Short mmCIF file of N, CA and C in Angstrom, two decimals:
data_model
loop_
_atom_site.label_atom_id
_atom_site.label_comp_id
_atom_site.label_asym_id
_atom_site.label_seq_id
_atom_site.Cartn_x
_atom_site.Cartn_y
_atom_site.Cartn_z
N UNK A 4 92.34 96.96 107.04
CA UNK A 4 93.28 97.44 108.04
C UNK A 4 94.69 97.45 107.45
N UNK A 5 95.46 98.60 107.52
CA UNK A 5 96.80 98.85 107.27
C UNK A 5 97.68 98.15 107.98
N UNK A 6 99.23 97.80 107.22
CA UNK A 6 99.96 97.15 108.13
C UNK A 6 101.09 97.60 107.90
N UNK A 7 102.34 97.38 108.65
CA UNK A 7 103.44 98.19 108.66
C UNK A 7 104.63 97.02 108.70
N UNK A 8 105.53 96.96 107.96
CA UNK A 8 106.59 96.15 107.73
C UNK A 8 108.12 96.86 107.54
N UNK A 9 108.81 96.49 108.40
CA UNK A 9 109.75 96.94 108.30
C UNK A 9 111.03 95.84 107.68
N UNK A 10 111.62 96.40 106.55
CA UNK A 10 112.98 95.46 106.11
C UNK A 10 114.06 95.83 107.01
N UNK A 11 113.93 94.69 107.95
CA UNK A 11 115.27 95.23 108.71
C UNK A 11 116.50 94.39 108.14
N UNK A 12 116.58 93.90 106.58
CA UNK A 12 117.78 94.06 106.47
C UNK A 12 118.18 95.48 105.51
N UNK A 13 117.48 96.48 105.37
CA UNK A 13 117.96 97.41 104.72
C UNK A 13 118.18 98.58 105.97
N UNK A 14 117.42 98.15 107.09
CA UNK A 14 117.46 99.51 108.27
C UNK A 14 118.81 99.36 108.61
N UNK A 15 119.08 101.10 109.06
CA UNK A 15 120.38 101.09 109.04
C UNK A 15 120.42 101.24 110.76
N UNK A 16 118.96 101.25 111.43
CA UNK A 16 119.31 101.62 112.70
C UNK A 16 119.74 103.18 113.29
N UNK A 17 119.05 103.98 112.20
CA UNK A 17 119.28 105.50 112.54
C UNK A 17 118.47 106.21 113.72
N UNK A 18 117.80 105.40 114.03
CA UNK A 18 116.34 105.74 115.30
C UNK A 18 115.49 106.82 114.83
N UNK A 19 115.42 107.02 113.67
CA UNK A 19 114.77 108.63 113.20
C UNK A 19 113.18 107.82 113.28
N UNK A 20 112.87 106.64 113.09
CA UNK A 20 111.56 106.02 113.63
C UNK A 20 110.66 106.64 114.72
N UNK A 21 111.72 106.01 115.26
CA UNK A 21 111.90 105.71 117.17
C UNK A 21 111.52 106.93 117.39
N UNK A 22 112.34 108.20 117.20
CA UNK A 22 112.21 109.44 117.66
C UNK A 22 111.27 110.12 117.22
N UNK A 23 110.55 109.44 115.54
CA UNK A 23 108.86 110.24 115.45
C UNK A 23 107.55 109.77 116.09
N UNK A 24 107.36 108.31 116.47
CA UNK A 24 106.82 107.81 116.42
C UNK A 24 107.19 106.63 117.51
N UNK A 25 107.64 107.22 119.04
CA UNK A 25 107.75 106.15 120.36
C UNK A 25 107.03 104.97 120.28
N UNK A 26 105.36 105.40 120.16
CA UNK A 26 104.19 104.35 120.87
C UNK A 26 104.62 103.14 119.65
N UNK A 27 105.55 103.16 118.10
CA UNK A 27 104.93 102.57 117.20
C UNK A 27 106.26 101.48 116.96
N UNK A 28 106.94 102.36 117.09
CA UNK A 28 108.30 102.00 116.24
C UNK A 28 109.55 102.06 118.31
N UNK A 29 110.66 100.53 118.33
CA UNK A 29 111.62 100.58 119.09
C UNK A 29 112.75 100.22 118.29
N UNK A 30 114.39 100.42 119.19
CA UNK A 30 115.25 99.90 118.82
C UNK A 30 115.29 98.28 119.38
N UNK A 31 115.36 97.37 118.38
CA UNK A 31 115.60 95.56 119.13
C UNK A 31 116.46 95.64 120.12
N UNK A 32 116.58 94.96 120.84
CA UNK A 32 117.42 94.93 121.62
C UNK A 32 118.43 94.84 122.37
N UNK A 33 119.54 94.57 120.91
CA UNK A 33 120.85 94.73 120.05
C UNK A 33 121.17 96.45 120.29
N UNK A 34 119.98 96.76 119.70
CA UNK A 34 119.95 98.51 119.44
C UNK A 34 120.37 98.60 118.25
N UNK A 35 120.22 98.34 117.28
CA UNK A 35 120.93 97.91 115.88
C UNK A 35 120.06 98.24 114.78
N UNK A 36 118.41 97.70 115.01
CA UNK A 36 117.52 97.67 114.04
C UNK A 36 115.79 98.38 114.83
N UNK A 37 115.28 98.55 113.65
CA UNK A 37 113.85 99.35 114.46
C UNK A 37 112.99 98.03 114.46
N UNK A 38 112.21 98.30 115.17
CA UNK A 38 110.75 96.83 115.10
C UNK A 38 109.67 97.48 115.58
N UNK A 39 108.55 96.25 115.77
CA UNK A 39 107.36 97.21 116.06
C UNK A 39 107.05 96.84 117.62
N UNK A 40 106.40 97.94 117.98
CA UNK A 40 106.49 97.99 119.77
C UNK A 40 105.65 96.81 119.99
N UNK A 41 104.22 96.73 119.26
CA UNK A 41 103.19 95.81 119.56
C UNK A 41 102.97 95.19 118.13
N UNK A 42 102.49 93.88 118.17
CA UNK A 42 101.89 93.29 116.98
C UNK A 42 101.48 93.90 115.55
N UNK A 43 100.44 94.23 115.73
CA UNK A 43 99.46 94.71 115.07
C UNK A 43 99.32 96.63 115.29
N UNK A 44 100.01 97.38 115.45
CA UNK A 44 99.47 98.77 115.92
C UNK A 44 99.05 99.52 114.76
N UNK A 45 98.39 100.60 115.68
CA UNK A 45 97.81 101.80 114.44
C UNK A 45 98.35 102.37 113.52
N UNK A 46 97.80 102.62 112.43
CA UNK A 46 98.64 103.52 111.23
C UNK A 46 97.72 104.42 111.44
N UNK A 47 98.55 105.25 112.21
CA UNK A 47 98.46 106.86 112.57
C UNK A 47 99.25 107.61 111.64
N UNK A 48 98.99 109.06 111.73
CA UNK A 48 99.96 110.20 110.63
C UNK A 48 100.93 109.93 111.15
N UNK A 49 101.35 109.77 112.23
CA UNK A 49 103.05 109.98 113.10
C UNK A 49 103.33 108.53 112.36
N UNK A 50 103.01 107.54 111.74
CA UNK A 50 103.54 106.32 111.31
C UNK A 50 103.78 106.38 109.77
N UNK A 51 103.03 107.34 108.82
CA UNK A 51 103.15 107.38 107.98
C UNK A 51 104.23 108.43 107.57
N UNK A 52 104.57 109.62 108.46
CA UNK A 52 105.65 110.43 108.75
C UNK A 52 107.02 109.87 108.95
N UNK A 53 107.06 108.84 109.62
CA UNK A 53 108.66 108.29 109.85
C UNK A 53 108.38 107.17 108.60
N UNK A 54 107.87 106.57 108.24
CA UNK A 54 107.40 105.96 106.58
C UNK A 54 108.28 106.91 105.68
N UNK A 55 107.76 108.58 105.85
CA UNK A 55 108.45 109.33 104.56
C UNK A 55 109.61 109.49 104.94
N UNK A 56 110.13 109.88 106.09
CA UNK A 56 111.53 110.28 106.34
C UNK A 56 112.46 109.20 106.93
N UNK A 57 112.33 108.20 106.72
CA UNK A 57 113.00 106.83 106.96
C UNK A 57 113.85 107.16 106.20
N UNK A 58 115.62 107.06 106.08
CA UNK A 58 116.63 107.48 104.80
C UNK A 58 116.47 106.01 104.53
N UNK A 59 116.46 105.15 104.68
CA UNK A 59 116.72 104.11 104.09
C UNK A 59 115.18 103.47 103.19
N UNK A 60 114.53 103.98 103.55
CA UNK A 60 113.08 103.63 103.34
C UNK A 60 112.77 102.39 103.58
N UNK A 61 112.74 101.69 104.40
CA UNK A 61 112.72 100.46 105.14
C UNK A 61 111.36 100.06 105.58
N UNK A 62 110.58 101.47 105.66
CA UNK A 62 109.62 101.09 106.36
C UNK A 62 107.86 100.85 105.15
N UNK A 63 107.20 100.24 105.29
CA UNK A 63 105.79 99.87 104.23
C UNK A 63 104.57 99.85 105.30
N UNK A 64 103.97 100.61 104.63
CA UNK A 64 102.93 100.63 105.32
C UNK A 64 101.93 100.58 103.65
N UNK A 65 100.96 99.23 104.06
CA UNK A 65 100.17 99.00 102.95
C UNK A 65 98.68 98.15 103.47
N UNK A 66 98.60 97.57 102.69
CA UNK A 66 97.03 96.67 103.08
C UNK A 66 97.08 95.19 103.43
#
């Protein structure tokens, strides 16, 4: 099972996540940094999509 990690000290907080990928990816609640909506969620294409277009590349999705 794939897992998804985000460095939120490199996120810059651009929401370009957020805006591909609602069910996966929120802003904390600062509004500052991205996190994950639920624990453990799916690595779907829409997760591996905001993965590529993350500018900061913050986001890992691995094993």
């Amino acid at each position: 099972m794939a897992e998804i990690a985000i460095d939120t000290y490199r996120c810059s907080g651009c929401g370009t996540c957020v805006e591909m990928c609602p069910e996966v990816f929120r802003m904390d609640s600062m509004g500052e940094k991205a996190e994950l909506v639920t624990v453990a969620p799916a690595v779907t294409d829409a997760v591996w999509q905001a993965a590529a277009f993350c500018p900061e590349k913050c986001i890992k999705v691995g094993e």
